[in-house]
Amino acid sequence: MSLEVWMRQSSRSLLRIAAPAALASTLLAAAAAGQTPPTVAEAEAFVAAAEERLDTVTEEAARAGWVQSNFITEDTEILAALANERAIGAAMELARGAARFNDLELAPDLRRKLDLLRLALTMPAPDDPAALKEITRIASSLESQYGAGKYCPEDGECRDLGDLSRTMAASRDAGELLAAWTGWRTISPPMRESYARFVELSNAGARDLGFADTGAMWRSKYDMDPDAFTAELDRLWGQVEPLYDQLHCYVRGKLNETYGDAVAPAGGLIPAHLLGNMWAQTWSNIYDEVAPPGGGAGFDLTAALVEKGVTPEEMVKYGEGFFTSLGLPPLPATFWERSLFTQPRDRDVVCHASAWDIDNEEDIRIKMCIEITDEDFSTIHHELGHSFYQRAYAKQPLLYRDSANDGFHEGVGDTVALSVTPKYLVEVGLLEAEPDSSADLGVLMRMALDKVAFLPFGLLVDQWRWKVFSGEVAAADYNQAWWELRARYQGIGPPVARTEADFDPGAKYHVPANTPYTRYFLAHILQFQLHRSLCAAAGHEGPLHRCSIYGNAEAGRRLIELLEMGLSRPWQDALEATTGQREMDATAILDYFAPLGEWLAEQNEGRTCGW
Ligand code: X8Z
Ligand code: ZN
């Protein structure tokens, strides 16, 4: 749920205004007047009224947001902003009102809900109608600018992100890659000024709620001290960094062989345009360049999908089939009627994949410009993870209709996708035959190019944003700070000099869309941890990358238990119920890739790694 997401992604949540809203207003008025000390009964009534009200305003905002993202025009942008103005205004009022009960002794469940009310917003806003209007307009406009963004070269047709991304994935011509890379980054400089203003306004809202800034507020959502949470991130990164360094070193060497010293030097930072992805966040599109000799991945899912003439909707059906094999109920008919699966030819839409919970109950949808590729096959499972989560927690009280923490929402679909093994693909008829174990190294390499390569990117986006919100990075230094973090964590550099006339963070969806990003880092750790436990529950023996929980009732039962819990308990309890562990633990991803890790270390012997 969380008041962030109705706008775009996973969940949205909160209440229907009726009589209880009037009660909430009365309580707030009494509080403001400093009358009568608060009572437990008032706290209960306040929370019930808050849930009602949020349910209403977020549904309205979700519907407006859906139309905006599916039909980007000036009008839909403004209508979505107006709906968000109402929703965020209400949520801020409730968050401030919750403070009245701060010193009251309450049952844990009631205390938890009041805390969640205070933390719900991703975009807190100042208690001033003009400022609230301004920030919601800016947010809406940034979303539209990104969604409608196109690179229009002087001497050719305009190109959208889908088009430019196909070049990034398929081309091995350094000039073509550079043109696509720099081209996409022409969409973001116009966002820079309004983004800086957005940061200012949002920080003022966070301060109203008692947080130092918006980043500090985001870090407070993890059932632990926010400083302990950042220390957890450092600990987890420390666990996986050596494996990333080995992969970086090997890939850098291979790119040097392909492109030569002038384009891809054998040492130092890897230029960002050579890794098969617009942001160099996942690298599996250059699998062919770095495949282990002789091995190959043994199968080509993209080719199989194309050859069989599988449609976008059929790809989603395969995904649904996996989840229902675990005992989850099929998606509702309205999901199929209302989702968007293909990019419309005649209008601008936000193509960045998202899963929506429109009414906190039955009306769930995904929106995705599906292409017939293995990458999108896996993204479909990611999105359906959100959808099945949303349905599973729909019976919880409204404030608990969310994942255990946001990493779980992002990790569930990916966990299932880890079970999309060659054996599974044979089982559902997408592959003729399972490749023998000689292809294992290739399978692991392809997977590592997505999952291991992603880790530092998953961390650095919010490392940048937290510094921006805290003021450590001023607007005048946005781009430089971005590239410092890209270098430090990823060992990646810009292929051409960048300046403060550029705004490269704005060319990544989650920055203009204001979607927190640490959740994806967590998801990449958690999905392997969950996979390892669910595989054990399914009685799997042998290497983790060969495990598929498809059709396994016991693994399904455990997963469903996690999903149905929603946000009703601290995430540590949810994790323990599924895995027996109360801490996030990167040893599972290390176990999974262990054979590849050893192989990479051998290949890199004698090379100078690092940057
Ligand atoms: O944004 C997404 C999903 C929607 S929640 C498609 N992801 C991140 C990204 O694309 O940057 C999934 C992995 C990382
Ligand atoms: Zn997601």
XYZ file of C-alpha atoms and ligand atoms in Angstrom:
626
model
C 0.000 0.000 0.000
C 1.865 2.897 1.146
C 0.841 6.164 -0.127
C 3.581 6.231 -2.640
C 2.558 3.626 -4.934
C -0.963 4.057 -5.854
C 0.572 6.420 -8.372
C 2.448 3.857 -10.243
C 3.365 0.611 -8.832
C 2.735 -2.284 -6.647
C 0.345 -1.318 -4.047
C -1.772 1.561 -3.181
C -4.005 1.639 -0.262
C -6.039 3.476 2.192
C -9.727 4.535 2.986
C -13.240 5.455 2.014
C -14.528 8.731 3.449
C -17.776 8.252 5.271
C -18.930 8.941 8.761
C -15.599 7.890 10.298
C -13.769 10.678 8.500
C -15.947 13.174 10.292
C -14.926 11.536 13.520
C -11.270 11.856 12.608
C -11.750 15.547 11.905
C -13.440 16.032 15.247
C -10.560 14.291 16.970
C -8.031 16.396 15.137
C -9.907 19.565 15.992
C -9.975 18.559 19.640
C -6.282 17.797 19.506
C -5.519 21.116 17.887
C -7.461 22.913 20.564
C -5.398 21.103 23.179
C -8.470 19.700 24.869
C -8.824 16.423 26.719
C -5.915 13.976 26.931
C -6.150 11.227 24.315
C -7.637 7.864 25.222
C -7.178 4.356 23.849
C -10.722 4.406 22.506
C -9.959 7.587 20.581
C -6.805 6.052 19.165
C -8.801 3.065 17.966
C -11.449 5.266 16.402
C -8.773 7.437 14.812
C -7.056 4.478 13.155
C -10.351 3.045 11.925
C -11.304 6.396 10.441
C -7.851 6.824 8.924
C -8.090 3.448 7.195
C -11.491 4.369 5.790
C -10.328 7.685 4.492
C -7.121 6.455 2.981
C -8.998 3.692 1.194
C -11.089 6.287 -0.580
C -8.427 8.814 -1.489
C -5.880 6.300 -2.686
C -8.405 4.557 -4.899
C -9.210 7.870 -6.496
C -5.511 8.649 -6.936
C -4.840 5.174 -8.342
C -7.560 5.570 -10.972
C -6.279 9.002 -11.972
C -2.686 7.721 -11.991
C -3.659 4.742 -14.137
C -5.255 6.988 -16.739
C -2.295 9.358 -16.717
C 0.208 6.548 -17.248
C -1.886 4.956 -19.986
C -2.680 8.173 -21.789
C -0.112 10.890 -21.190
C -1.596 14.310 -21.934
C -1.613 17.675 -20.173
C -5.075 16.951 -18.842
C -4.402 13.537 -17.400
C -1.215 14.887 -15.862
C -3.188 17.609 -14.071
C -6.045 15.317 -13.064
C -3.578 12.864 -11.546
C -1.867 15.718 -9.729
C -5.187 16.879 -8.296
C -6.036 13.401 -7.055
C -2.602 13.118 -5.456
C -3.053 16.501 -3.882
C -6.162 15.224 -2.128
C -4.623 11.900 -1.179
C -1.344 13.305 0.104
C -3.151 16.125 1.893
C -5.303 13.555 3.692
C -2.384 11.271 4.482
C -0.319 14.153 5.879
C -3.224 15.247 8.028
C -3.597 11.718 9.377
C 0.155 11.320 9.925
C 0.243 14.544 11.916
C -2.903 13.534 13.791
C -1.331 10.207 14.782
C 1.273 12.136 16.798
C -1.436 12.993 19.331
C -1.241 9.418 20.608
C 2.562 9.286 20.865
C 2.707 9.096 24.651
C -0.243 6.810 25.138
C 0.306 3.199 26.106
C -1.326 1.101 23.405
C -1.632 -2.519 22.364
C 1.212 -3.413 19.928
C -1.142 -3.743 16.987
C -2.601 -0.269 17.441
C 0.837 1.240 18.018
C 2.083 -0.414 14.827
C -0.756 1.068 12.794
C -0.161 4.566 14.153
C 3.544 4.232 13.319
C 2.665 3.066 9.816
C 0.414 6.071 9.347
C 3.328 8.345 10.098
C 5.610 6.486 7.672
C 3.148 5.798 4.869
C 4.073 8.520 2.401
C 6.975 8.259 -0.008
C 6.341 11.857 -0.955
C 5.595 13.829 2.196
C 4.445 17.380 1.500
C 4.345 20.644 3.428
C 1.278 21.675 5.406
C 0.481 24.498 3.027
C -2.065 24.243 0.202
C 0.039 26.128 -2.349
C 3.126 24.034 -1.625
C 1.081 20.827 -1.749
C -0.300 21.812 -5.131
C 3.170 22.688 -6.368
C 4.823 19.428 -5.334
C 2.053 17.214 -6.730
C 2.162 19.124 -10.034
C 5.928 18.716 -10.206
C 5.713 14.993 -9.428
C 3.059 14.462 -12.064
C 4.990 16.423 -14.643
C 8.243 14.518 -13.990
C 6.384 11.228 -14.452
C 4.904 12.415 -17.749
C 8.182 13.825 -19.004
C 9.906 10.516 -18.438
C 7.065 8.464 -19.906
C 6.798 10.611 -23.039
C 10.579 11.105 -23.308
C 12.091 10.779 -26.781
C 15.447 11.400 -28.336
C 15.005 13.438 -31.485
C 18.279 13.566 -33.435
C 18.705 16.520 -35.782
C 18.895 14.306 -38.806
C 16.413 11.553 -38.089
C 13.242 10.196 -36.534
C 12.535 10.522 -32.834
C 13.329 7.405 -30.808
C 11.671 6.302 -27.557
C 13.221 4.303 -24.739
C 12.057 0.962 -26.130
C 13.743 1.681 -29.441
C 16.964 2.966 -27.845
C 17.031 0.008 -25.450
C 16.890 -2.455 -28.346
C 20.021 -0.818 -29.722
C 21.715 -0.981 -26.316
C 20.909 -4.699 -26.135
C 21.764 -5.806 -29.645
C 24.335 -3.474 -31.175
C 28.055 -4.118 -30.892
C 28.946 -0.928 -32.758
C 30.474 1.456 -30.223
C 29.347 4.540 -32.171
C 25.749 3.356 -32.396
C 25.749 2.456 -28.709
C 27.126 5.839 -27.772
C 24.471 7.630 -29.814
C 21.685 5.686 -28.094
C 23.250 6.200 -24.672
C 23.743 9.953 -24.990
C 20.465 10.291 -26.906
C 18.321 8.988 -24.069
C 20.093 11.362 -21.684
C 18.779 14.346 -23.622
C 15.380 13.835 -21.967
C 16.484 14.632 -18.440
C 18.228 18.040 -18.276
C 14.827 19.806 -18.448
C 13.860 17.943 -15.248
C 16.772 19.138 -13.168
C 15.384 22.386 -11.847
C 11.979 21.040 -10.918
C 13.599 17.994 -9.329
C 15.627 20.298 -7.061
C 12.433 22.117 -6.089
C 10.712 18.783 -5.507
C 13.477 17.802 -3.066
C 13.043 21.044 -1.158
C 9.276 20.692 -0.845
C 9.321 17.026 0.064
C 11.951 17.639 2.760
C 9.735 20.292 4.316
C 6.949 17.699 4.539
C 9.288 15.122 6.098
C 10.417 17.662 8.680
C 6.786 18.369 9.578
C 6.532 14.714 10.556
C 9.665 14.840 12.683
C 12.207 13.414 10.230
C 15.468 15.141 9.307
C 14.662 14.857 5.586
C 12.830 12.603 3.115
C 15.733 10.140 2.909
C 15.748 9.746 6.691
C 12.019 9.061 6.495
C 12.515 6.375 3.850
C 15.167 4.682 5.979
C 12.781 4.552 8.941
C 10.464 2.004 7.322
C 12.387 -1.142 8.196
C 11.298 -2.103 11.713
C 14.721 -1.162 13.004
C 16.769 1.879 13.844
C 17.468 3.719 10.570
C 21.216 3.820 11.264
C 21.215 0.099 11.964
C 19.469 -0.327 8.620
C 22.220 1.503 6.719
C 24.764 -0.622 8.578
C 22.842 -3.700 7.378
C 23.178 -2.505 3.799
C 26.939 -2.113 4.235
C 27.146 -5.580 5.753
C 25.202 -7.182 2.903
C 27.198 -5.323 0.274
C 30.390 -6.475 1.988
C 29.185 -10.088 1.599
C 28.655 -9.843 -2.152
C 31.244 -7.299 -3.249
C 34.058 -9.851 -3.848
C 31.820 -11.800 -6.248
C 30.850 -8.601 -8.082
C 34.539 -7.646 -8.389
C 35.316 -10.986 -10.027
C 32.475 -10.596 -12.494
C 33.464 -6.996 -13.258
C 37.050 -8.040 -13.859
C 36.153 -10.863 -16.210
C 33.622 -8.829 -18.194
C 36.025 -5.907 -18.504
C 38.631 -8.240 -19.959
C 36.165 -9.635 -22.499
C 34.957 -6.191 -23.549
C 38.566 -5.186 -24.070
C 38.929 -8.142 -26.472
C 35.765 -7.116 -28.342
C 36.185 -3.360 -28.565
C 39.919 -2.758 -28.069
C 41.863 -0.388 -25.812
C 40.514 2.825 -27.290
C 36.882 2.013 -26.469
C 37.138 -0.506 -23.618
C 40.412 -0.239 -21.701
C 41.717 -3.337 -19.940
C 41.840 -1.536 -16.579
C 39.834 1.035 -14.658
C 36.160 1.825 -15.121
C 34.015 0.030 -17.710
C 32.349 2.527 -20.063
C 28.626 2.540 -19.340
C 27.434 2.058 -22.935
C 28.907 -1.406 -23.544
C 26.958 -3.561 -21.095
C 23.735 -4.177 -23.008
C 21.454 -2.028 -20.875
C 20.664 1.697 -20.866
C 21.824 2.083 -17.261
C 24.356 -0.778 -17.177
C 22.221 -2.255 -14.381
C 21.836 -5.740 -15.848
C 24.251 -7.214 -18.359
C 22.709 -10.420 -19.695
C 22.214 -8.882 -23.140
C 25.955 -9.161 -23.694
C 25.992 -12.799 -22.646
C 27.360 -13.773 -26.064
C 30.429 -11.602 -25.514
C 31.351 -13.210 -22.234
C 29.965 -16.770 -22.453
C 32.244 -19.438 -20.979
C 34.157 -21.075 -23.830
C 32.501 -24.128 -25.338
C 29.631 -24.015 -22.859
C 26.973 -21.648 -24.015
C 23.804 -21.439 -21.961
C 22.419 -24.524 -23.691
C 19.120 -22.893 -24.554
C 17.696 -19.684 -25.953
C 14.333 -18.766 -24.441
C 13.845 -15.676 -26.610
C 14.232 -17.798 -29.731
C 11.864 -20.434 -28.347
C 9.174 -17.852 -27.558
C 9.476 -16.233 -30.975
C 9.517 -19.558 -32.790
C 6.378 -20.737 -31.027
C 4.631 -17.442 -31.783
C 3.876 -16.850 -28.110
C 1.903 -13.597 -27.651
C 2.399 -11.082 -24.809
C -0.815 -12.262 -23.151
C 0.299 -15.871 -23.420
C 3.572 -14.951 -21.736
C 1.550 -13.538 -18.822
C -0.505 -16.769 -18.787
C 2.675 -18.809 -18.372
C 3.529 -16.582 -15.414
C 0.094 -16.988 -13.865
C 0.387 -20.745 -14.315
C 3.494 -20.823 -12.170
C 1.829 -18.996 -9.292
C -1.340 -21.092 -9.432
C 0.782 -24.266 -9.432
C 1.826 -23.206 -5.925
C -1.779 -23.089 -4.734
C -2.536 -19.404 -5.313
C -5.909 -18.532 -6.852
C -5.940 -17.475 -10.522
C -5.999 -13.776 -11.395
C -9.463 -12.177 -11.601
C -11.143 -11.664 -14.981
C -10.768 -7.894 -14.610
C -6.975 -8.312 -14.503
C -7.109 -9.623 -18.064
C -9.644 -7.044 -19.212
C -7.935 -3.976 -17.753
C -4.180 -4.619 -17.887
C -1.980 -3.148 -20.603
C 0.339 -5.712 -22.223
C 1.486 -4.031 -25.436
C 2.721 -0.578 -26.294
C -0.059 1.357 -28.056
C 0.963 2.761 -31.421
C -0.991 5.987 -31.209
C -0.239 7.542 -27.849
C 2.358 8.031 -25.129
C 2.242 5.680 -22.147
C 4.625 5.064 -19.261
C 6.174 1.839 -20.533
C 8.164 1.159 -17.369
C 6.562 -2.052 -16.072
C 4.344 -1.719 -13.013
C 1.680 -3.626 -11.052
C -1.313 -1.749 -9.703
C -3.734 -2.377 -6.907
C -6.515 -0.004 -7.842
C -9.123 -0.626 -5.134
C -7.192 -2.549 -2.460
C -9.359 -5.541 -3.181
C -10.023 -7.190 -6.526
C -9.084 -4.640 -9.151
C -5.424 -5.425 -9.791
C -3.639 -4.854 -13.078
C -0.236 -4.709 -14.683
C 0.985 -2.242 -17.246
C 3.903 -3.286 -19.376
C 5.045 -2.854 -22.982
C 5.876 -6.531 -23.384
C 8.407 -7.667 -25.946
C 8.881 -11.315 -26.785
C 12.191 -11.824 -24.987
C 13.525 -13.869 -22.081
C 14.143 -10.574 -20.241
C 10.459 -9.654 -20.389
C 9.431 -13.237 -19.556
C 11.252 -12.772 -16.304
C 9.906 -9.217 -15.738
C 6.380 -10.623 -16.130
C 7.054 -12.959 -13.200
C 8.390 -9.966 -11.282
C 5.195 -7.989 -11.879
C 2.927 -10.932 -11.111
C 4.759 -11.296 -7.802
C 3.331 -7.878 -6.935
C -0.135 -8.876 -8.158
C -0.327 -12.141 -6.216
C 1.039 -10.416 -3.110
C -1.659 -7.737 -3.407
C -4.396 -10.343 -3.602
C -2.985 -12.408 -0.771
C -2.916 -9.533 1.727
C -6.234 -8.026 0.639
C -7.953 -9.545 3.702
C -5.675 -7.684 6.117
C -6.729 -4.355 7.649
C -5.934 -1.600 5.188
C -2.725 -0.390 6.845
C -1.309 -3.913 6.614
C -2.024 -4.343 2.904
C 1.579 -4.171 1.897
C 4.638 -6.394 1.906
C 6.724 -7.215 4.994
C 9.147 -4.566 3.788
C 9.440 -3.130 0.290
C 12.233 -5.554 -0.614
C 9.738 -8.397 -0.223
C 7.300 -6.819 -2.671
C 10.105 -6.564 -5.212
C 11.554 -9.961 -4.380
C 8.594 -12.338 -4.537
C 8.143 -12.457 -8.304
C 11.897 -12.709 -8.774
C 11.980 -15.626 -6.324
C 9.464 -17.444 -8.487
C 11.412 -16.528 -11.631
C 14.502 -18.245 -10.169
C 12.487 -21.435 -10.544
C 12.111 -20.831 -14.288
C 14.845 -23.364 -14.946
C 15.480 -25.219 -18.212
C 13.768 -28.250 -16.662
C 10.664 -26.156 -15.922
C 10.664 -24.747 -19.455
C 10.679 -28.284 -20.805
C 7.826 -29.190 -18.466
C 5.594 -26.400 -19.812
C 6.563 -27.118 -23.406
C 8.691 -24.061 -24.119
C 11.887 -26.051 -24.619
C 12.319 -29.361 -26.409
C 14.959 -30.819 -24.162
C 16.824 -29.949 -21.018
C 20.480 -29.080 -21.701
C 22.912 -31.367 -19.880
C 24.977 -30.216 -16.939
C 27.829 -29.052 -19.196
C 25.686 -25.956 -19.815
C 25.466 -25.118 -16.107
C 28.306 -22.644 -16.126
C 26.658 -20.793 -18.997
C 23.298 -20.761 -17.228
C 24.957 -19.368 -14.109
C 26.882 -16.768 -16.082
C 23.745 -15.511 -17.772
C 21.994 -15.290 -14.416
C 24.958 -13.557 -12.751
C 25.020 -10.943 -15.499
C 21.571 -9.933 -14.271
C 21.557 -10.647 -10.576
C 25.143 -10.066 -9.454
C 25.754 -7.166 -11.824
C 22.643 -5.457 -10.483
C 23.709 -5.368 -6.826
C 25.857 -2.211 -6.758
C 23.375 -0.367 -8.963
C 20.586 -1.379 -6.590
C 22.504 0.291 -3.791
C 23.821 3.411 -5.385
C 20.601 5.013 -6.637
C 19.450 5.768 -3.096
C 22.967 6.458 -1.869
C 22.747 9.349 -4.324
C 19.199 10.281 -3.428
C 19.806 10.161 0.324
C 22.689 12.611 -0.113
C 20.470 14.808 -2.253
C 17.648 14.821 0.312
C 20.063 15.477 3.187
C 21.673 18.371 1.337
C 25.104 16.714 1.328
C 24.859 16.901 -2.448
C 23.668 20.297 -3.673
C 21.703 20.751 -6.893
C 24.820 22.198 -8.532
C 26.612 18.858 -8.026
C 23.900 16.349 -8.932
C 25.669 14.828 -11.899
C 29.146 14.712 -10.462
C 27.882 12.990 -7.304
C 25.998 10.473 -9.460
C 29.108 9.489 -11.411
C 31.234 9.311 -8.278
C 28.846 6.696 -6.904
C 28.660 4.864 -10.238
C 32.441 4.647 -10.154
C 32.734 3.673 -6.511
C 30.086 0.936 -6.410
C 29.846 -0.312 -9.988
C 33.268 0.480 -11.383
C 31.520 2.098 -14.322
C 32.243 5.433 -15.993
C 30.538 7.676 -18.546
C 31.641 7.029 -22.141
C 31.911 10.776 -22.786
C 32.582 13.649 -20.408
C 29.538 14.731 -18.437
C 28.870 18.115 -16.876
C 26.298 19.777 -14.697
C 24.402 20.658 -17.852
C 23.417 16.976 -17.809
C 21.082 15.346 -15.319
C 21.852 11.662 -15.736
C 19.990 10.428 -12.625
C 16.806 11.822 -14.224
C 17.215 9.398 -17.133
C 16.452 6.505 -14.744
C 12.714 6.046 -14.188
C 12.729 5.814 -10.405
C 14.262 9.270 -9.940
C 11.592 11.306 -11.754
C 8.958 8.830 -10.491
C 10.285 9.168 -6.919
C 10.235 5.413 -6.327
C 12.689 4.328 -3.602
C 15.366 2.023 -4.985
C 17.049 0.290 -2.029
C 14.108 -2.121 -2.201
C 15.618 -3.702 -5.337
C 18.953 -4.269 -3.647
C 17.130 -5.960 -0.766
C 15.041 -7.950 -3.226
C 18.176 -9.266 -4.917
C 19.458 -10.564 -1.580
C 16.076 -11.809 -0.336
C 15.061 -13.676 -3.475
C 18.008 -16.054 -3.158
C 17.405 -16.482 0.554
C 13.737 -17.285 -0.097
C 14.627 -19.538 -3.027
C 17.070 -21.514 -0.882
C 14.473 -22.033 1.859
C 11.588 -22.849 -0.454
C 13.786 -25.333 -2.309
C 14.681 -26.992 0.981
C 10.982 -27.123 1.877
C 10.327 -28.730 -1.502
C 12.907 -31.393 -0.691
C 15.299 -30.279 -3.417
C 18.782 -31.702 -3.286
C 21.708 -30.572 -5.388
C 22.729 -27.200 -6.784
C 20.347 -24.323 -6.111
C 20.290 -23.160 -9.715
C 18.692 -26.445 -10.732
C 15.863 -26.172 -8.240
C 12.362 -25.314 -9.386
C 9.497 -25.126 -6.895
C 6.955 -25.374 -9.737
C 3.907 -27.318 -8.569
C 5.295 -27.954 -5.103
C 2.585 -27.777 -2.445
C 4.852 -27.370 0.580
C 6.893 -24.544 -0.939
C 3.607 -22.981 -2.031
C 2.157 -23.208 1.451
C 5.165 -21.379 2.903
C 5.104 -18.700 0.268
C 1.367 -18.105 0.687
C 1.819 -17.768 4.429
C 4.356 -15.004 3.820
C 2.148 -13.209 1.296
C -0.982 -13.359 3.425
C 0.823 -11.886 6.405
C 1.278 -8.640 4.494
C 2.685 -5.904 6.693
C 0.912 -7.114 9.820
C 4.145 -8.172 11.511
C 7.711 -6.789 11.469
C 9.535 -8.167 8.433
C 11.909 -10.104 10.678
C 8.947 -12.255 11.808
C 7.817 -12.786 8.236
C 11.309 -13.783 7.142
C 11.622 -16.153 10.066
C 8.317 -17.837 9.264
C 9.532 -18.586 5.739
C 13.254 -19.170 6.206
C 13.872 -19.656 9.929
C 16.213 -16.652 9.792
C 15.552 -13.205 11.244
C 18.283 -11.473 9.260
C 18.765 -10.839 5.582
C 21.599 -13.049 4.474
C 23.632 -12.897 1.284
C 25.160 -16.350 1.732
C 22.285 -17.731 -0.368
C 23.277 -15.727 -3.462
C 26.896 -16.736 -2.843
C 25.868 -20.422 -2.589
C 23.853 -20.157 -5.768
C 26.767 -18.746 -7.762
C 29.542 -20.667 -6.003
C 30.629 -22.716 -9.079
C 30.746 -19.584 -11.213
C 32.614 -17.645 -8.517
C 35.354 -20.282 -8.520
C 35.539 -20.327 -12.284
C 35.748 -16.525 -12.491
C 38.555 -16.440 -9.925
C 40.512 -18.926 -12.074
C 39.946 -16.907 -15.248
C 41.044 -13.716 -13.532
C 44.264 -15.182 -12.202
C 47.169 -12.979 -13.230
C 44.849 -10.086 -14.101
C 44.776 -6.917 -12.045
C 41.205 -6.614 -10.899
C 39.467 -3.650 -9.299
C 39.458 -0.022 -10.358
O 11.386 -1.128 -11.725
C 11.467 -2.340 -11.698
C 10.233 -3.196 -11.976
C 8.982 -2.545 -11.572
S 8.798 -2.452 -9.854
C 10.151 -3.471 -13.455
N 12.658 -2.946 -11.485
C 13.881 -2.184 -11.267
C 14.299 -1.444 -12.535
O 13.771 -1.742 -13.603
O 15.182 -0.589 -12.444
C 12.884 -4.380 -11.393
C 14.333 -4.556 -11.110
C 14.920 -3.186 -10.879
Zn 8.590 -4.275 -8.921
